[in-house]
Amino acid sequence: MPSYRVDFLNEFARGHRVHKVCQRSILVGSAESPDAARDMAIKRFAELEHIPDWRIHAAMIEIVPAAAHGEPQGGEAKAKRREALAAH
C-alpha cells in the first residue's frame, strides 16, 4: 500500500497577498487510498493537538503521495490531491 503525507494548512491574508501556512504534516505510512490516509491523519492530528475537530487549527488538507523517506514522488503537481475544507 502507498504512503501519503497529509498537510493541515491555513491561509492568511497579508496586504494584497494570501499566504498558505502548514500547521502540521502527518506521514501515513500505509493506506489503501488518499481518502483512507486523510481519515487516519485527521484522527492523529486531533489527538496531537488535543482538540475534538481538526478544523479548529486548520482550514484545509492537502494529500501528497510520499516516497519511502517521506519525500514527494515525481510528478507531484499531477499527483497532488487537494481538499479545501472550509473551517466552520
Short mmCIF file of C-alpha atoms in Angstrom, two decimals:
data_model
loop_
_atom_site.label_atom_id
_atom_site.label_comp_id
_atom_site.label_asym_id
_atom_site.label_seq_id
_atom_site.Cartn_x
_atom_site.Cartn_y
_atom_site.Cartn_z
CA MET A 1 0.00 0.00 0.00
CA PRO A 2 1.25 3.51 -0.75
CA SER A 3 2.21 6.09 1.83
CA TYR A 4 0.95 9.67 1.95
CA ARG A 5 1.92 12.98 3.50
CA VAL A 6 -1.13 14.80 4.82
CA ASP A 7 -0.65 18.53 5.41
CA PHE A 8 -3.02 20.61 7.55
CA LEU A 9 -3.00 24.19 6.28
CA ASN A 10 -4.35 27.67 6.94
CA GLU A 11 -4.40 30.70 4.67
CA PHE A 12 -3.69 34.19 5.96
CA ALA A 13 -4.06 37.48 4.12
CA ARG A 14 -1.23 39.99 4.50
CA GLY A 15 -1.73 43.12 2.45
CA HIS A 16 -2.66 42.01 -1.05
CA ARG A 17 -1.21 38.51 -0.69
CA VAL A 18 -2.54 35.27 0.73
CA HIS A 19 -0.02 33.03 2.46
CA LYS A 20 -0.56 29.30 2.90
CA VAL A 21 0.87 28.11 6.24
CA CYS A 22 1.30 24.47 7.23
CA GLN A 23 0.10 23.82 10.78
CA ARG A 24 1.29 20.20 10.85
CA SER A 25 2.26 17.41 8.43
CA ILE A 26 1.49 13.79 9.19
CA LEU A 27 3.08 10.91 7.31
CA VAL A 28 0.71 7.98 6.87
CA GLY A 29 2.98 5.00 6.22
CA SER A 30 0.42 2.80 4.54
CA ALA A 31 -3.12 3.46 3.37
CA GLU A 32 -5.45 1.90 0.81
CA SER A 33 -6.32 5.28 -0.71
CA PRO A 34 -5.84 9.02 -0.26
CA ASP A 35 -9.23 9.12 1.49
CA ALA A 36 -8.14 6.46 3.97
CA ALA A 37 -4.88 8.36 4.59
CA ARG A 38 -6.86 11.56 5.18
CA ASP A 39 -9.13 9.84 7.70
CA MET A 40 -6.18 8.39 9.63
CA ALA A 41 -4.34 11.71 9.61
CA ILE A 42 -7.39 13.65 10.79
CA LYS A 43 -7.70 11.38 13.81
CA ARG A 44 -3.97 11.66 14.59
CA PHE A 45 -3.96 15.46 14.12
CA ALA A 46 -6.83 15.86 16.59
CA GLU A 47 -5.01 13.65 19.11
CA LEU A 48 -1.72 15.53 18.75
CA GLU A 49 -3.36 18.94 19.01
CA HIS A 50 -5.70 17.84 21.85
CA ILE A 51 -8.78 19.09 20.01
CA PRO A 52 -12.07 17.39 19.08
CA ASP A 53 -12.14 18.71 15.48
CA TRP A 54 -9.14 19.34 13.21
CA ARG A 55 -10.83 22.43 11.73
CA ILE A 56 -10.15 24.29 14.98
CA HIS A 57 -6.46 24.57 13.93
CA ALA A 58 -6.58 24.25 10.12
CA ALA A 59 -8.77 25.29 7.21
CA MET A 60 -7.76 22.77 4.56
CA ILE A 61 -6.00 19.49 3.96
CA GLU A 62 -3.52 18.63 1.22
CA ILE A 63 -2.70 14.98 0.48
CA VAL A 64 0.51 14.13 -1.36
CA PRO A 65 1.77 10.63 -2.25
CA ALA A 66 5.08 10.14 -0.42
CA ALA A 67 8.15 8.05 -1.22
CA ALA A 68 9.70 5.70 1.33
CA HIS A 69 11.59 8.55 3.04
CA GLY A 70 8.66 10.92 3.25
CA GLU A 71 9.63 12.90 0.14
CA PRO A 72 7.07 13.67 -2.57
CA GLN A 73 7.26 11.36 -5.56
CA GLY A 74 7.95 12.64 -9.09
CA GLY A 75 5.15 14.48 -10.85
CA GLU A 76 3.94 15.98 -7.59
CA ALA A 77 1.88 18.65 -9.35
CA LYS A 78 -0.22 15.98 -11.07
CA ALA A 79 -0.30 13.62 -8.10
CA LYS A 80 -1.31 16.27 -5.58
CA ARG A 81 -4.82 15.90 -4.34
CA ARG A 82 -6.15 18.95 -2.61
CA GLU A 83 -9.18 19.12 -0.48
CA ALA A 84 -10.24 22.60 0.50
CA LEU A 85 -12.41 22.10 3.52
CA ALA A 86 -13.74 25.30 4.97
CA ALA A 87 -13.43 25.60 8.70
CA HIS A 88 -16.73 26.35 10.36
#
